[in-house]
XYZ file of C-alpha atoms in Angstrom:
342
model
C -65.561 3.163 29.438
C -67.296 0.920 31.589
C -69.956 -1.451 30.490
C -73.279 -2.042 32.401
C -72.229 -5.472 33.426
C -69.014 -4.342 34.928
C -70.875 -1.545 36.969
C -73.136 -4.383 37.939
C -70.248 -6.443 38.903
C -69.044 -3.547 41.042
C -72.027 -3.259 42.809
C -72.072 -7.058 43.617
C -68.592 -6.742 44.733
C -69.532 -3.797 46.880
C -67.022 -1.823 45.354
C -69.741 1.023 45.120
C -73.398 0.927 46.205
C -76.490 0.542 44.225
C -77.254 4.141 44.877
C -74.235 5.283 43.517
C -74.558 2.893 40.397
C -77.825 4.234 39.626
C -76.861 7.841 40.312
C -74.013 7.192 37.722
C -76.398 5.670 35.152
C -78.782 8.697 35.547
C -75.940 11.309 35.363
C -74.660 9.813 32.010
C -78.210 9.681 30.626
C -78.675 13.206 31.288
C -75.162 14.264 29.760
C -76.349 12.153 26.531
C -79.907 13.713 26.638
C -81.069 10.075 26.177
C -82.033 7.303 28.525
C -79.566 4.345 28.889
C -82.027 1.973 27.821
C -82.569 3.873 24.417
C -78.676 4.087 23.648
C -78.753 0.324 22.547
C -75.228 0.033 23.879
C -72.673 -3.088 23.652
C -69.082 -3.057 24.079
C -66.626 -3.428 21.288
C -63.760 -1.731 22.415
C -62.285 -0.961 25.943
C -59.433 0.967 24.452
C -56.786 1.420 21.571
C -55.262 -1.641 23.143
C -58.209 -3.825 21.725
C -57.360 -2.844 18.180
C -53.545 -3.464 18.718
C -54.095 -6.859 20.228
C -56.716 -7.694 17.544
C -54.263 -6.948 15.138
C -51.559 -9.003 16.548
C -54.195 -11.883 16.820
C -55.364 -11.555 13.059
C -51.705 -12.175 12.055
C -50.597 -14.931 14.506
C -53.890 -17.024 13.683
C -53.614 -16.291 9.957
C -50.237 -17.477 10.028
C -50.950 -20.850 12.117
C -53.739 -21.571 9.721
C -51.635 -21.126 6.757
C -48.526 -23.239 8.132
C -51.151 -25.913 9.456
C -52.935 -25.923 5.812
C -49.787 -26.472 3.920
C -48.697 -29.419 6.192
C -52.414 -31.055 6.148
C -55.587 -29.067 5.327
C -57.336 -30.036 8.662
C -54.213 -29.136 10.877
C -54.853 -25.566 9.755
C -58.270 -25.511 11.320
C -56.927 -27.720 14.594
C -54.174 -25.094 14.903
C -56.547 -22.256 14.747
C -58.943 -23.654 17.268
C -56.365 -24.555 19.774
C -54.661 -21.140 19.612
C -57.837 -19.222 19.631
C -58.950 -21.125 22.969
C -55.467 -20.868 24.564
C -55.395 -17.087 23.836
C -59.008 -16.498 25.102
C -57.959 -17.908 28.325
C -56.025 -14.773 29.018
C -57.411 -12.118 26.772
C -61.022 -12.966 27.568
C -61.179 -14.858 30.672
C -58.555 -12.708 32.529
C -58.430 -9.319 30.698
C -62.308 -9.249 29.390
C -61.126 -7.388 26.271
C -64.011 -6.936 23.926
C -63.007 -6.992 20.416
C -60.207 -9.854 20.726
C -62.791 -11.940 22.582
C -65.157 -11.721 19.473
C -62.268 -12.418 17.083
C -61.008 -15.218 19.133
C -64.650 -16.636 19.460
C -64.992 -16.656 15.688
C -61.429 -18.052 14.996
C -62.528 -20.840 17.593
C -65.656 -21.595 16.040
C -64.274 -21.503 12.457
C -61.253 -23.456 13.035
C -63.404 -26.441 14.519
C -65.619 -26.283 11.455
C -62.701 -26.172 9.331
C -61.309 -29.487 10.735
C -63.814 -31.985 8.882
C -63.689 -29.749 5.918
C -60.069 -30.275 5.518
C -60.501 -34.030 6.080
C -62.900 -34.266 3.380
C -60.659 -31.970 0.863
C -58.392 -34.921 1.106
C -60.722 -37.882 1.215
C -63.478 -36.949 -1.061
C -63.286 -33.431 -2.781
C -66.049 -34.281 -5.272
C -69.401 -34.780 -3.450
C -72.917 -34.824 -4.972
C -75.072 -32.216 -3.858
C -77.206 -33.735 -1.571
C -74.098 -35.304 0.336
C -72.752 -31.704 0.248
C -75.775 -30.430 1.836
C -75.280 -33.112 4.580
C -71.948 -32.315 5.218
C -72.812 -28.924 5.531
C -75.361 -29.738 8.386
C -72.846 -31.784 10.116
C -70.182 -29.162 9.888
C -72.709 -26.646 11.269
C -73.534 -28.684 14.106
C -70.079 -29.417 15.046
C -69.648 -25.435 14.916
C -72.821 -24.943 16.984
C -71.291 -27.397 19.439
C -68.156 -25.456 19.579
C -69.649 -22.234 20.261
C -71.824 -23.979 23.188
C -68.334 -25.168 24.776
C -66.960 -21.647 24.336
C -70.150 -20.250 25.983
C -70.000 -22.448 28.990
C -66.484 -21.058 29.499
C -65.974 -17.603 28.476
C -69.657 -16.408 27.969
C -68.880 -13.779 25.341
C -72.136 -12.191 24.333
C -71.641 -12.746 20.637
C -71.528 -16.703 21.248
C -75.276 -17.368 21.453
C -75.967 -15.428 18.116
C -72.993 -17.736 16.500
C -74.610 -21.003 17.938
C -77.991 -20.041 16.703
C -76.668 -19.186 13.251
C -74.859 -22.555 13.020
C -78.314 -24.192 14.181
C -79.859 -22.361 11.189
C -77.366 -23.657 8.684
C -77.699 -27.019 9.993
C -81.264 -26.926 9.374
C -80.750 -25.703 5.817
C -78.397 -28.381 5.124
C -80.328 -30.922 6.528
C -83.377 -29.478 3.903
C -80.917 -29.537 1.044
C -80.201 -33.237 1.755
C -83.702 -34.653 2.165
C -85.666 -32.409 0.108
C -85.011 -32.798 -3.709
C -84.645 -29.677 -5.573
C -84.464 -27.663 -2.338
C -83.637 -24.193 -3.651
C -87.343 -23.252 -3.490
C -87.338 -24.505 0.155
C -84.456 -22.545 1.407
C -85.851 -19.149 1.698
C -88.766 -20.180 3.619
C -86.554 -22.189 5.850
C -84.220 -19.080 6.490
C -87.280 -16.855 7.318
C -88.273 -19.319 9.637
C -84.886 -19.399 11.310
C -84.677 -15.624 11.457
C -88.029 -15.640 13.280
C -86.787 -18.234 15.770
C -83.571 -16.035 16.306
C -85.689 -12.832 16.620
C -87.955 -14.740 19.242
C -84.841 -15.855 21.004
C -83.433 -12.370 21.029
C -86.679 -10.811 22.317
C -86.418 -13.634 25.591
C -83.099 -12.415 26.057
C -84.369 -8.827 25.805
C -87.230 -9.349 27.913
C -85.045 -10.766 30.777
C -83.216 -7.510 30.960
C -85.740 -4.705 29.971
C -83.704 -1.991 31.739
C -80.695 -3.235 29.630
C -78.218 -3.262 32.448
C -76.366 -6.432 32.399
C -74.718 -8.760 29.814
C -78.003 -10.270 28.646
C -78.877 -7.132 26.483
C -75.438 -7.608 24.838
C -76.504 -11.242 23.910
C -79.718 -9.941 22.641
C -77.930 -7.339 20.418
C -75.902 -9.847 18.378
C -79.196 -12.248 18.197
C -80.862 -9.270 16.706
C -78.322 -8.332 14.414
C -78.107 -12.146 13.423
C -82.028 -12.430 12.800
C -82.246 -9.114 10.742
C -80.891 -10.331 7.598
C -82.551 -13.783 7.673
C -85.936 -12.106 7.847
C -85.275 -9.112 5.565
C -83.468 -11.057 2.779
C -86.292 -13.728 2.102
C -89.173 -11.388 1.993
C -87.253 -8.773 -0.435
C -85.982 -11.687 -2.540
C -89.387 -12.964 -2.978
C -90.377 -9.528 -4.238
C -87.734 -9.798 -6.889
C -85.867 -6.622 -5.748
C -82.511 -7.556 -7.340
C -83.624 -9.832 -10.141
C -84.903 -7.307 -12.541
C -85.548 -3.458 -12.931
C -88.508 -3.197 -10.332
C -91.664 -1.193 -11.254
C -92.902 1.674 -9.211
C -95.518 -0.842 -7.341
C -92.754 -2.932 -6.075
C -90.655 -0.280 -5.077
C -93.420 1.154 -3.147
C -93.892 -2.096 -1.500
C -90.443 -2.293 -0.435
C -90.798 1.046 1.032
C -93.890 0.060 2.894
C -92.369 -2.862 4.230
C -89.405 -0.668 5.378
C -91.837 1.508 7.287
C -93.163 -1.976 8.697
C -89.671 -2.588 9.933
C -89.218 0.511 11.258
C -92.433 0.250 13.607
C -91.120 -2.769 14.883
C -87.552 -1.455 15.592
C -89.059 1.532 17.350
C -91.357 -0.989 19.416
C -88.673 -3.228 20.597
C -85.756 -0.329 20.722
C -83.546 -2.237 18.303
C -81.938 -0.882 15.028
C -80.563 -3.843 13.402
C -83.586 -4.495 11.224
C -83.373 -1.131 9.916
C -79.647 -1.551 8.862
C -80.057 -5.094 7.425
C -82.735 -4.092 5.083
C -81.384 -0.618 3.918
C -79.542 -1.974 0.924
C -83.152 -3.202 -0.195
C -84.853 0.129 0.287
C -82.148 2.041 -1.374
C -82.305 0.104 -4.412
C -86.092 0.650 -4.476
C -85.904 4.353 -4.036
C -83.005 4.779 -6.729
C -85.738 2.874 -9.064
C -88.418 5.425 -8.336
C -86.270 8.375 -9.105
C -84.898 6.750 -12.211
C -88.628 6.148 -13.291
C -89.234 9.942 -12.507
C -86.453 10.834 -14.911
C -83.694 11.753 -12.573
C -81.616 8.998 -13.951
C -78.107 10.870 -13.416
C -78.975 11.991 -10.007
C -80.939 8.848 -8.680
C -78.092 7.559 -6.410
C -77.384 10.953 -4.912
C -81.310 11.752 -4.381
C -81.541 8.305 -2.925
C -79.012 8.837 -0.644
C -79.902 12.221 0.472
C -83.588 11.133 1.055
C -82.906 7.898 2.955
C -79.890 9.297 4.818
C -82.008 12.371 5.956
C -84.955 10.259 7.135
C -82.498 8.115 9.071
C -80.898 11.188 10.791
C -84.403 12.404 11.555
C -85.385 9.192 12.983
C -82.074 9.344 15.239
C -83.054 12.449 16.636
C -86.846 11.993 17.469
C -86.352 8.217 18.217
C -87.559 8.601 21.647
C -90.461 10.603 20.845
C -91.566 8.507 18.195
C -90.943 5.469 20.129
C -93.174 6.503 22.792
C -96.006 7.075 20.307
C -95.356 3.409 18.880
C -94.961 1.827 22.292
C -98.424 3.431 23.264
C -100.177 1.668 20.194
C -98.815 -1.731 21.336
C -101.160 -2.021 24.229
C -100.363 -4.636 26.622
C -97.281 -5.373 25.023
C -95.650 -2.419 26.635
C -95.056 -4.166 29.488
C -92.790 -6.595 27.830
C -90.748 -3.878 25.861
C -87.888 -1.825 27.165
C -89.343 1.076 29.123
C -90.057 4.649 27.423
C -88.783 7.413 30.079
C -88.782 11.032 29.241
C -85.482 12.910 29.564
C -85.526 15.100 32.334
C -83.573 18.576 31.759
């Protein structure tokens, strides 16, 4: 399986012509009965060798972390970071393997972040809450810097999302340090971070409306990062999990999920629907319990929501065409809606 960016690279290298690449994309779209732009593709596996290498990397890096931690807590993180960077020089930069590249990026960023944590564990294990928040902000900033360095070298699409999440975490840490009793401020800050991440994802998306380059992979991971940051604070304010919700709250949750579905159809991204799925499942189950179907509430909820999502998947293109038509002038910024020809 070849990614869109690899096809573009082949065109740039004049291995195939632009016309041949367009014909290939049209043929694949016709075979799938869906335009390529609606498939929301991202590359996770290039073959079973990705899984084989990933298992080996997890075992090797896990062993390095354990051995280093036994020698000195900070040494485990440093060893993981160095090993992940070195392995990325081959598996990412030369072999361009998808899943190993993701794991190596996460290992490198996590290893860099673990170094100061390991030092503090030895020097000052008991910190006050404000100081813990400040240290957390510093660690997150360091992790963001590591992600930036990794992006400059390897350009793994998930790296931008990792760096953005590190920035949100650093902001949350600073708020926890500066604001007394900051618990009430964390949800609004998280929501603001989610909206900022969503805006960044849309910027990447709008730079590649046809979704034919690596930029769409970057946007995918940013949408995946933004979705829980947006959904969790909103549903948390509604008290979805804090108590047995009433029918009014459950209907409000379902209404918000429909709003999320509208946004997902407009931007042609499904991450927001997946991230808020747990909340709508809980709300629907509460409605069935209040209607008297106590023993079957879980099964009925799964049947209704699962069936609705399957229908949404089947009719995604037709529904998206209607939603995009309602956005007015914004449709020129969104992925194009193209009918499938038989």
